[in-house]
Amino acid sequence: MPFVEREPEIEIDGPPRFHPGDKVIARLNVKNDGTFPGRDIGERLVHKGDVGYVRDIGTFLQQFYIYAVEWVDRGVLVGMRARELGALDALERTERSAP
């Protein structure tokens, strides 16, 4: 039986998970893969738990949303996938409304 590879989900068929101005949190560490100018390959750009703001939304390979996130404390603007981010505004609203 031949190996059949499962086609990945085409994320851009649906709406983006985040929008410009949304406050987000990094769900993991992100290192420079060589595409961030002026920083060494392997240098950590974003730390898990960092807080940033979505500035713009683009796409990659006509398949995925890429969110340009400004990490204010780090002074960098990094392209991130939705799975690398968490919605912080929603968490803060939930925590404020909890008794």
mmCIF file of N, CA, C and O in Angstrom:
data_model
loop_
_atom_site.group_PDB
_atom_site.id
_atom_site.type_symbol
_atom_site.label_atom_id
_atom_site.label_comp_id
_atom_site.label_asym_id
_atom_site.label_seq_id
_atom_site.Cartn_x
_atom_site.Cartn_y
_atom_site.Cartn_z
ATOM 1 N N MET A 1 0.841 -1.170 0.000
ATOM 2 C CA MET A 1 0.000 0.000 0.000
ATOM 3 C C MET A 1 0.893 1.241 0.000
ATOM 4 O O MET A 1 1.794 1.354 0.819
ATOM 5 N N PRO A 2 0.673 2.180 -0.907
ATOM 6 C CA PRO A 2 1.519 3.376 -0.961
ATOM 7 C C PRO A 2 1.233 4.299 0.215
ATOM 8 O O PRO A 2 0.136 4.334 0.760
ATOM 9 N N PHE A 3 2.266 5.032 0.613
ATOM 10 C CA PHE A 3 2.151 6.001 1.698
ATOM 11 C C PHE A 3 1.368 7.211 1.200
ATOM 12 O O PHE A 3 1.685 7.804 0.189
ATOM 13 N N VAL A 4 0.311 7.552 1.909
ATOM 14 C CA VAL A 4 -0.504 8.711 1.542
ATOM 15 C C VAL A 4 -0.310 9.769 2.612
ATOM 16 O O VAL A 4 -0.644 9.553 3.779
ATOM 17 N N GLU A 5 0.239 10.902 2.206
ATOM 18 C CA GLU A 5 0.476 11.978 3.154
ATOM 19 C C GLU A 5 -0.792 12.797 3.331
ATOM 20 O O GLU A 5 -1.450 13.152 2.367
ATOM 21 N N ARG A 6 -1.136 13.071 4.555
ATOM 22 C CA ARG A 6 -2.309 13.886 4.853
ATOM 23 C C ARG A 6 -2.024 15.335 4.496
ATOM 24 O O ARG A 6 -0.991 15.880 4.867
ATOM 25 N N GLU A 7 -2.945 15.951 3.768
ATOM 26 C CA GLU A 7 -2.770 17.357 3.409
ATOM 27 C C GLU A 7 -2.988 18.217 4.632
ATOM 28 O O GLU A 7 -3.944 18.012 5.376
ATOM 29 N N PRO A 8 -2.091 19.177 4.876
ATOM 30 C CA PRO A 8 -2.278 20.054 6.026
ATOM 31 C C PRO A 8 -3.478 20.974 5.829
ATOM 32 O O PRO A 8 -3.877 21.262 4.704
ATOM 33 N N GLU A 9 -4.038 21.391 6.943
ATOM 34 C CA GLU A 9 -5.173 22.305 6.918
ATOM 35 C C GLU A 9 -4.763 23.634 6.271
ATOM 36 O O GLU A 9 -3.672 24.134 6.498
ATOM 37 N N ILE A 10 -5.644 24.180 5.457
ATOM 38 C CA ILE A 10 -5.375 25.476 4.851
ATOM 39 C C ILE A 10 -6.012 26.523 5.761
ATOM 40 O O ILE A 10 -7.204 26.782 5.721
ATOM 41 N N GLU A 11 -5.166 27.097 6.591
ATOM 42 C CA GLU A 11 -5.609 28.011 7.631
ATOM 43 C C GLU A 11 -6.323 29.242 7.075
ATOM 44 O O GLU A 11 -7.288 29.723 7.673
ATOM 45 N N ILE A 12 -5.888 29.733 5.915
ATOM 46 C CA ILE A 12 -6.471 30.980 5.394
ATOM 47 C C ILE A 12 -7.863 30.785 4.801
ATOM 48 O O ILE A 12 -8.490 31.752 4.389
ATOM 49 N N ASP A 13 -8.374 29.551 4.792
ATOM 50 C CA ASP A 13 -9.770 29.331 4.385
ATOM 51 C C ASP A 13 -10.735 29.906 5.419
ATOM 52 O O ASP A 13 -11.895 30.149 5.117
ATOM 53 N N GLY A 14 -10.258 30.090 6.647
ATOM 54 C CA GLY A 14 -11.079 30.665 7.710
ATOM 55 C C GLY A 14 -10.560 32.041 8.086
ATOM 56 O O GLY A 14 -9.553 32.516 7.564
ATOM 57 N N PRO A 15 -11.237 32.697 9.011
ATOM 58 C CA PRO A 15 -10.794 34.028 9.436
ATOM 59 C C PRO A 15 -9.534 33.939 10.294
ATOM 60 O O PRO A 15 -9.269 32.907 10.915
ATOM 61 N N PRO A 16 -8.758 35.014 10.352
ATOM 62 C CA PRO A 16 -7.572 35.006 11.216
ATOM 63 C C PRO A 16 -7.982 34.905 12.688
ATOM 64 O O PRO A 16 -9.049 35.375 13.076
ATOM 65 N N ARG A 17 -7.151 34.282 13.473
ATOM 66 C CA ARG A 17 -7.429 34.126 14.903
ATOM 67 C C ARG A 17 -7.179 35.429 15.666
ATOM 68 O O ARG A 17 -7.816 35.698 16.680
ATOM 69 N N PHE A 18 -6.216 36.227 15.196
ATOM 70 C CA PHE A 18 -5.864 37.486 15.842
ATOM 71 C C PHE A 18 -6.020 38.622 14.841
ATOM 72 O O PHE A 18 -6.020 38.398 13.629
ATOM 73 N N HIS A 19 -6.127 39.845 15.374
ATOM 74 C CA HIS A 19 -6.309 41.027 14.534
ATOM 75 C C HIS A 19 -5.348 42.124 14.981
ATOM 76 O O HIS A 19 -4.915 42.133 16.145
ATOM 77 N N PRO A 20 -5.022 43.073 14.096
ATOM 78 C CA PRO A 20 -4.132 44.161 14.496
ATOM 79 C C PRO A 20 -4.649 44.849 15.766
ATOM 80 O O PRO A 20 -5.837 45.119 15.910
ATOM 81 N N GLY A 21 -3.723 45.055 16.697
ATOM 82 C CA GLY A 21 -4.050 45.667 17.969
ATOM 83 C C GLY A 21 -4.271 44.677 19.091
ATOM 84 O O GLY A 21 -4.262 45.054 20.269
ATOM 85 N N ASP A 22 -4.482 43.391 18.763
ATOM 86 C CA ASP A 22 -4.688 42.381 19.799
ATOM 87 C C ASP A 22 -3.428 42.216 20.643
ATOM 88 O O ASP A 22 -2.308 42.187 20.130
ATOM 89 N N LYS A 23 -3.637 42.095 21.957
ATOM 90 C CA LYS A 23 -2.547 41.837 22.896
ATOM 91 C C LYS A 23 -2.384 40.323 22.989
ATOM 92 O O LYS A 23 -3.370 39.614 23.232
ATOM 93 N N VAL A 24 -1.173 39.825 22.783
ATOM 94 C CA VAL A 24 -0.922 38.381 22.759
ATOM 95 C C VAL A 24 0.245 38.023 23.668
ATOM 96 O O VAL A 24 1.035 38.876 24.060
ATOM 97 N N ILE A 25 0.332 36.737 23.956
ATOM 98 C CA ILE A 25 1.434 36.209 24.764
ATOM 99 C C ILE A 25 2.115 35.090 23.984
ATOM 100 O O ILE A 25 1.445 34.323 23.284
ATOM 101 N N ALA A 26 3.439 35.021 24.095
ATOM 102 C CA ALA A 26 4.198 33.962 23.416
ATOM 103 C C ALA A 26 4.013 32.649 24.158
ATOM 104 O O ALA A 26 4.203 32.580 25.374
ATOM 105 N N ARG A 27 3.630 31.613 23.432
ATOM 106 C CA ARG A 27 3.421 30.288 24.034
ATOM 107 C C ARG A 27 4.702 29.469 24.075
ATOM 108 O O ARG A 27 4.752 28.422 24.706
ATOM 109 N N LEU A 28 5.752 29.956 23.380
ATOM 110 C CA LEU A 28 7.025 29.246 23.363
ATOM 111 C C LEU A 28 8.149 30.206 23.017
ATOM 112 O O LEU A 28 7.912 31.347 22.638
ATOM 113 N N ASN A 29 9.374 29.741 23.176
ATOM 114 C CA ASN A 29 10.540 30.532 22.799
ATOM 115 C C ASN A 29 10.692 30.515 21.289
ATOM 116 O O ASN A 29 10.438 29.494 20.649
ATOM 117 N N VAL A 30 11.135 31.645 20.723
ATOM 118 C CA VAL A 30 11.351 31.727 19.283
ATOM 119 C C VAL A 30 12.784 32.207 19.041
ATOM 120 O O VAL A 30 13.184 33.250 19.546
ATOM 121 N N LYS A 31 13.518 31.411 18.273
ATOM 122 C CA LYS A 31 14.907 31.752 17.935
ATOM 123 C C LYS A 31 14.994 32.216 16.493
ATOM 124 O O LYS A 31 14.159 31.856 15.662
ATOM 125 N N ASN A 32 16.035 32.981 16.195
ATOM 126 C CA ASN A 32 16.268 33.437 14.834
ATOM 127 C C ASN A 32 16.688 32.255 13.965
ATOM 128 O O ASN A 32 17.682 31.592 14.227
ATOM 129 N N ASP A 33 15.907 31.997 12.930
ATOM 130 C CA ASP A 33 16.215 30.905 12.002
ATOM 131 C C ASP A 33 17.069 31.393 10.838
ATOM 132 O O ASP A 33 17.271 30.668 9.867
ATOM 133 N N GLY A 34 17.539 32.627 10.941
ATOM 134 C CA GLY A 34 18.357 33.202 9.877
ATOM 135 C C GLY A 34 17.606 34.232 9.060
ATOM 136 O O GLY A 34 18.181 34.888 8.196
ATOM 137 N N THR A 35 16.312 34.402 9.332
ATOM 138 C CA THR A 35 15.519 35.355 8.562
ATOM 139 C C THR A 35 15.365 36.697 9.266
ATOM 140 O O THR A 35 14.789 37.622 8.700
ATOM 141 N N PHE A 36 15.866 36.821 10.490
ATOM 142 C CA PHE A 36 15.779 38.092 11.214
ATOM 143 C C PHE A 36 17.121 38.796 11.072
ATOM 144 O O PHE A 36 18.141 38.337 11.581
ATOM 145 N N PRO A 37 17.158 39.938 10.382
ATOM 146 C CA PRO A 37 18.426 40.628 10.122
ATOM 147 C C PRO A 37 19.043 41.238 11.383
ATOM 148 O O PRO A 37 18.321 41.674 12.293
ATOM 149 N N GLY A 38 20.356 41.218 11.426
ATOM 150 C CA GLY A 38 21.081 41.859 12.516
ATOM 151 C C GLY A 38 21.187 41.045 13.784
ATOM 152 O O GLY A 38 21.729 41.524 14.781
ATOM 153 N N ARG A 39 20.690 39.842 13.772
ATOM 154 C CA ARG A 39 20.785 38.957 14.944
ATOM 155 C C ARG A 39 21.409 37.636 14.500
ATOM 156 O O ARG A 39 21.239 37.201 13.366
ATOM 157 N N ASP A 40 22.114 37.004 15.421
ATOM 158 C CA ASP A 40 22.760 35.729 15.120
ATOM 159 C C ASP A 40 21.731 34.618 14.957
ATOM 160 O O ASP A 40 20.683 34.622 15.616
ATOM 161 N N ILE A 41 22.049 33.662 14.085
ATOM 162 C CA ILE A 41 21.202 32.482 13.941
ATOM 163 C C ILE A 41 21.208 31.739 15.277
ATOM 164 O O ILE A 41 22.262 31.541 15.884
ATOM 165 N N GLY A 42 20.039 31.369 15.730
ATOM 166 C CA GLY A 42 19.901 30.681 17.006
ATOM 167 C C GLY A 42 19.684 31.607 18.188
ATOM 168 O O GLY A 42 19.325 31.153 19.271
ATOM 169 N N GLU A 43 19.869 32.909 17.984
ATOM 170 C CA GLU A 43 19.645 33.861 19.075
ATOM 171 C C GLU A 43 18.152 33.922 19.392
ATOM 172 O O GLU A 43 17.318 33.978 18.506
ATOM 173 N N ARG A 44 17.830 33.916 20.667
ATOM 174 C CA ARG A 44 16.426 33.956 21.084
ATOM 175 C C ARG A 44 15.878 35.368 20.874
ATOM 176 O O ARG A 44 16.413 36.337 21.378
ATOM 177 N N LEU A 45 14.788 35.441 20.110
ATOM 178 C CA LEU A 45 14.137 36.716 19.823
ATOM 179 C C LEU A 45 12.969 36.976 20.754
ATOM 180 O O LEU A 45 12.695 38.117 21.136
ATOM 181 N N VAL A 46 12.239 35.912 21.088
ATOM 182 C CA VAL A 46 11.046 36.004 21.926
ATOM 183 C C VAL A 46 11.121 34.900 22.972
ATOM 184 O O VAL A 46 11.461 33.766 22.653
ATOM 185 N N HIS A 47 10.791 35.254 24.208
ATOM 186 C CA HIS A 47 10.772 34.278 25.293
ATOM 187 C C HIS A 47 9.339 33.877 25.606
ATOM 188 O O HIS A 47 8.417 34.704 25.528
ATOM 189 N N LYS A 48 9.146 32.626 25.962
ATOM 190 C CA LYS A 48 7.831 32.147 26.371
ATOM 191 C C LYS A 48 7.322 33.060 27.488
ATOM 192 O O LYS A 48 8.050 33.335 28.445
ATOM 193 N N GLY A 49 6.080 33.547 27.332
ATOM 194 C CA GLY A 49 5.501 34.434 28.328
ATOM 195 C C GLY A 49 5.629 35.909 28.001
ATOM 196 O O GLY A 49 5.013 36.743 28.659
ATOM 197 N N ASP A 50 6.433 36.255 26.989
ATOM 198 C CA ASP A 50 6.535 37.655 26.574
ATOM 199 C C ASP A 50 5.179 38.143 26.082
ATOM 200 O O ASP A 50 4.402 37.384 25.501
ATOM 201 N N VAL A 51 4.922 39.427 26.287
ATOM 202 C CA VAL A 51 3.664 40.044 25.862
ATOM 203 C C VAL A 51 3.947 40.974 24.694
ATOM 204 O O VAL A 51 4.914 41.741 24.713
ATOM 205 N N GLY A 52 3.107 40.887 23.658
ATOM 206 C CA GLY A 52 3.277 41.731 22.478
ATOM 207 C C GLY A 52 1.935 42.115 21.885
ATOM 208 O O GLY A 52 0.874 41.753 22.412
ATOM 209 N N TYR A 53 2.001 42.845 20.780
ATOM 210 C CA TYR A 53 0.802 43.327 20.096
ATOM 211 C C TYR A 53 0.872 42.985 18.613
ATOM 212 O O TYR A 53 1.907 43.222 17.975
ATOM 213 N N VAL A 54 -0.216 42.467 18.086
ATOM 214 C CA VAL A 54 -0.285 42.166 16.657
ATOM 215 C C VAL A 54 -0.327 43.489 15.907
ATOM 216 O O VAL A 54 -1.157 44.349 16.201
ATOM 217 N N ARG A 55 0.574 43.659 14.953
ATOM 218 C CA ARG A 55 0.637 44.886 14.167
ATOM 219 C C ARG A 55 0.085 44.697 12.758
ATOM 220 O O ARG A 55 -0.458 45.615 12.171
ATOM 221 N N ASP A 56 0.227 43.491 12.205
ATOM 222 C CA ASP A 56 -0.200 43.241 10.825
ATOM 223 C C ASP A 56 -0.403 41.742 10.639
ATOM 224 O O ASP A 56 0.078 40.940 11.432
ATOM 225 N N ILE A 57 -1.108 41.402 9.575
ATOM 226 C CA ILE A 57 -1.346 39.993 9.253
ATOM 227 C C ILE A 57 -0.969 39.767 7.794
ATOM 228 O O ILE A 57 -1.381 40.532 6.922
ATOM 229 N N GLY A 58 -0.199 38.739 7.549
ATOM 230 C CA GLY A 58 0.146 38.343 6.189
ATOM 231 C C GLY A 58 -0.149 36.866 6.021
ATOM 232 O O GLY A 58 -0.744 36.229 6.896
ATOM 233 N N THR A 59 0.264 36.322 4.897
ATOM 234 C CA THR A 59 0.099 34.889 4.667
ATOM 235 C C THR A 59 1.415 34.305 4.195
ATOM 236 O O THR A 59 2.302 35.019 3.716
ATOM 237 N N PHE A 60 1.535 32.994 4.316
ATOM 238 C CA PHE A 60 2.724 32.273 3.879
ATOM 239 C C PHE A 60 2.266 31.057 3.098
ATOM 240 O O PHE A 60 1.409 30.294 3.572
ATOM 241 N N LEU A 61 2.810 30.903 1.904
ATOM 242 C CA LEU A 61 2.506 29.763 1.031
ATOM 243 C C LEU A 61 1.021 29.618 0.726
ATOM 244 O O LEU A 61 0.538 28.519 0.483
ATOM 245 N N GLN A 62 0.291 30.715 0.754
ATOM 246 C CA GLN A 62 -1.154 30.705 0.509
ATOM 247 C C GLN A 62 -1.851 29.663 1.377
ATOM 248 O O GLN A 62 -2.833 29.049 0.979
ATOM 249 N N GLN A 63 -1.326 29.484 2.578
ATOM 250 C CA GLN A 63 -1.846 28.443 3.449
ATOM 251 C C GLN A 63 -1.993 28.901 4.906
ATOM 252 O O GLN A 63 -2.967 28.541 5.554
ATOM 253 N N PHE A 64 -1.028 29.657 5.404
ATOM 254 C CA PHE A 64 -1.004 30.020 6.816
ATOM 255 C C PHE A 64 -1.060 31.528 6.998
ATOM 256 O O PHE A 64 -0.509 32.278 6.194
ATOM 257 N N TYR A 65 -1.674 31.961 8.110
ATOM 258 C CA TYR A 65 -1.571 33.354 8.522
ATOM 259 C C TYR A 65 -0.253 33.531 9.269
ATOM 260 O O TYR A 65 0.141 32.669 10.059
ATOM 261 N N ILE A 66 0.404 34.645 9.003
ATOM 262 C CA ILE A 66 1.589 35.036 9.754
ATOM 263 C C ILE A 66 1.265 36.372 10.400
ATOM 264 O O ILE A 66 0.873 37.322 9.723
ATOM 265 N N TYR A 67 1.412 36.418 11.711
ATOM 266 C CA TYR A 67 1.094 37.619 12.468
ATOM 267 C C TYR A 67 2.387 38.360 12.790
ATOM 268 O O TYR A 67 3.287 37.784 13.410
ATOM 269 N N ALA A 68 2.477 39.615 12.356
ATOM 270 C CA ALA A 68 3.614 40.460 12.713
ATOM 271 C C ALA A 68 3.339 40.972 14.116
ATOM 272 O O ALA A 68 2.425 41.772 14.328
ATOM 273 N N VAL A 69 4.113 40.476 15.072
ATOM 274 C CA VAL A 69 3.892 40.823 16.474
ATOM 275 C C VAL A 69 5.043 41.695 16.956
ATOM 276 O O VAL A 69 6.208 41.338 16.804
ATOM 277 N N GLU A 70 4.685 42.833 17.543
ATOM 278 C CA GLU A 70 5.688 43.713 18.135
ATOM 279 C C GLU A 70 5.857 43.324 19.595
ATOM 280 O O GLU A 70 4.904 43.384 20.383
ATOM 281 N N TRP A 71 7.067 42.898 19.919
ATOM 282 C CA TRP A 71 7.402 42.520 21.289
ATOM 283 C C TRP A 71 8.095 43.736 21.888
ATOM 284 O O TRP A 71 9.298 43.924 21.747
ATOM 285 N N VAL A 72 7.315 44.592 22.521
ATOM 286 C CA VAL A 72 7.755 45.916 22.958
ATOM 287 C C VAL A 72 8.967 45.840 23.881
ATOM 288 O O VAL A 72 9.937 46.573 23.691
ATOM 289 N N ASP A 73 8.939 44.968 24.883
ATOM 290 C CA ASP A 73 10.049 44.867 25.834
ATOM 291 C C ASP A 73 11.343 44.394 25.170
ATOM 292 O O ASP A 73 12.429 44.688 25.653
ATOM 293 N N ARG A 74 11.233 43.665 24.080
ATOM 294 C CA ARG A 74 12.420 43.147 23.378
ATOM 295 C C ARG A 74 12.855 44.055 22.228
ATOM 296 O O ARG A 74 13.941 43.916 21.699
ATOM 297 N N GLY A 75 11.944 44.940 21.796
ATOM 298 C CA GLY A 75 12.277 45.856 20.704
ATOM 299 C C GLY A 75 12.373 45.163 19.354
ATOM 300 O O GLY A 75 13.158 45.570 18.509
ATOM 301 N N VAL A 76 11.564 44.111 19.147
ATOM 302 C CA VAL A 76 11.591 43.382 17.879
ATOM 303 C C VAL A 76 10.170 43.193 17.342
ATOM 304 O O VAL A 76 9.206 43.169 18.096
ATOM 305 N N LEU A 77 10.083 43.062 16.044
ATOM 306 C CA LEU A 77 8.842 42.743 15.343
ATOM 307 C C LEU A 77 9.092 41.402 14.667
ATOM 308 O O LEU A 77 9.964 41.292 13.801
ATOM 309 N N VAL A 78 8.354 40.364 15.092
ATOM 310 C CA VAL A 78 8.632 38.999 14.645
ATOM 311 C C VAL A 78 7.372 38.395 14.040
ATOM 312 O O VAL A 78 6.287 38.522 14.601
ATOM 313 N N GLY A 79 7.515 37.714 12.906
ATOM 314 C CA GLY A 79 6.413 36.986 12.291
ATOM 315 C C GLY A 79 6.165 35.694 13.048
ATOM 316 O O GLY A 79 7.095 34.918 13.281
ATOM 317 N N MET A 80 4.913 35.471 13.446
ATOM 318 C CA MET A 80 4.569 34.315 14.272
ATOM 319 C C MET A 80 3.355 33.604 13.708
ATOM 320 O O MET A 80 2.479 34.228 13.116
ATOM 321 N N ARG A 81 3.268 32.309 13.944
ATOM 322 C CA ARG A 81 2.083 31.522 13.609
ATOM 323 C C ARG A 81 1.111 31.572 14.778
ATOM 324 O O ARG A 81 1.505 31.752 15.927
ATOM 325 N N ALA A 82 -0.170 31.332 14.502
ATOM 326 C CA ALA A 82 -1.200 31.373 15.549
ATOM 327 C C ALA A 82 -0.903 30.376 16.664
ATOM 328 O O ALA A 82 -1.137 30.667 17.837
ATOM 329 N N ARG A 83 -0.378 29.213 16.320
ATOM 330 C CA ARG A 83 -0.113 28.186 17.338
ATOM 331 C C ARG A 83 0.988 28.604 18.307
ATOM 332 O O ARG A 83 1.155 28.010 19.371
ATOM 333 N N GLU A 84 1.746 29.646 17.959
ATOM 334 C CA GLU A 84 2.815 30.142 18.820
ATOM 335 C C GLU A 84 2.339 31.249 19.759
ATOM 336 O O GLU A 84 3.107 31.716 20.593
ATOM 337 N N LEU A 85 1.066 31.646 19.616
ATOM 338 C CA LEU A 85 0.532 32.791 20.353
ATOM 339 C C LEU A 85 -0.700 32.417 21.165
ATOM 340 O O LEU A 85 -1.436 31.503 20.811
ATOM 341 N N GLY A 86 -0.932 33.172 22.215
ATOM 342 C CA GLY A 86 -2.161 33.064 22.992
ATOM 343 C C GLY A 86 -2.803 34.435 23.079
ATOM 344 O O GLY A 86 -2.112 35.452 23.090
ATOM 345 N N ALA A 87 -4.120 34.476 23.141
ATOM 346 C CA ALA A 87 -4.856 35.742 23.212
ATOM 347 C C ALA A 87 -4.843 36.241 24.646
ATOM 348 O O ALA A 87 -5.485 35.662 25.516
ATOM 349 N N LEU A 88 -4.120 37.304 24.905
ATOM 350 C CA LEU A 88 -3.995 37.814 26.262
ATOM 351 C C LEU A 88 -5.177 38.677 26.663
ATOM 352 O O LEU A 88 -5.628 38.637 27.803
ATOM 353 N N ASP A 89 -5.722 39.463 25.745
ATOM 354 C CA ASP A 89 -6.868 40.315 26.069
ATOM 355 C C ASP A 89 -8.020 39.484 26.615
ATOM 356 O O ASP A 89 -8.642 39.841 27.608
ATOM 357 N N ALA A 90 -8.318 38.361 26.001
ATOM 358 C CA ALA A 90 -9.421 37.509 26.445
ATOM 359 C C ALA A 90 -9.137 36.955 27.839
ATOM 360 O O ALA A 90 -10.024 36.892 28.684
ATOM 361 N N LEU A 91 -7.894 36.572 28.119
ATOM 362 C CA LEU A 91 -7.537 36.060 29.436
ATOM 363 C C LEU A 91 -7.698 37.137 30.499
ATOM 364 O O LEU A 91 -8.213 36.887 31.581
ATOM 365 N N GLU A 92 -7.265 38.366 30.181
ATOM 366 C CA GLU A 92 -7.369 39.457 31.143
ATOM 367 C C GLU A 92 -8.831 39.799 31.423
ATOM 368 O O GLU A 92 -9.201 40.048 32.562
ATOM 369 N N ARG A 93 -9.664 39.798 30.382
ATOM 370 C CA ARG A 93 -11.082 40.087 30.581
ATOM 371 C C ARG A 93 -11.722 39.022 31.469
ATOM 372 O O ARG A 93 -12.503 39.325 32.349
ATOM 373 N N THR A 94 -11.358 37.758 31.270
ATOM 374 C CA THR A 94 -11.894 36.663 32.075
ATOM 375 C C THR A 94 -11.447 36.803 33.529
ATOM 376 O O THR A 94 -12.241 36.631 34.443
ATOM 377 N N GLU A 95 -10.168 37.124 33.752
ATOM 378 C CA GLU A 95 -9.652 37.260 35.110
ATOM 379 C C GLU A 95 -10.313 38.434 35.834
ATOM 380 O O GLU A 95 -10.621 38.344 37.015
ATOM 381 N N ARG A 96 -10.568 39.543 35.147
ATOM 382 C CA ARG A 96 -11.193 40.708 35.759
ATOM 383 C C ARG A 96 -12.641 40.419 36.148
ATOM 384 O O ARG A 96 -13.129 40.945 37.127
ATOM 385 N N SER A 97 -13.332 39.607 35.354
ATOM 386 C CA SER A 97 -14.754 39.345 35.624
ATOM 387 C C SER A 97 -14.955 38.208 36.627
ATOM 388 O O SER A 97 -16.066 37.990 37.091
ATOM 389 N N ALA A 98 -13.895 37.493 36.971
ATOM 390 C CA ALA A 98 -14.024 36.391 37.937
ATOM 391 C C ALA A 98 -14.238 36.968 39.339
ATOM 392 O O ALA A 98 -13.637 37.964 39.704
ATOM 393 N N PRO A 99 -15.098 36.329 40.148
ATOM 394 C CA PRO A 99 -15.370 36.833 41.509
ATOM 395 C C PRO A 99 -14.202 36.662 42.442
ATOM 396 O O PRO A 99 -13.336 35.933 42.327
#
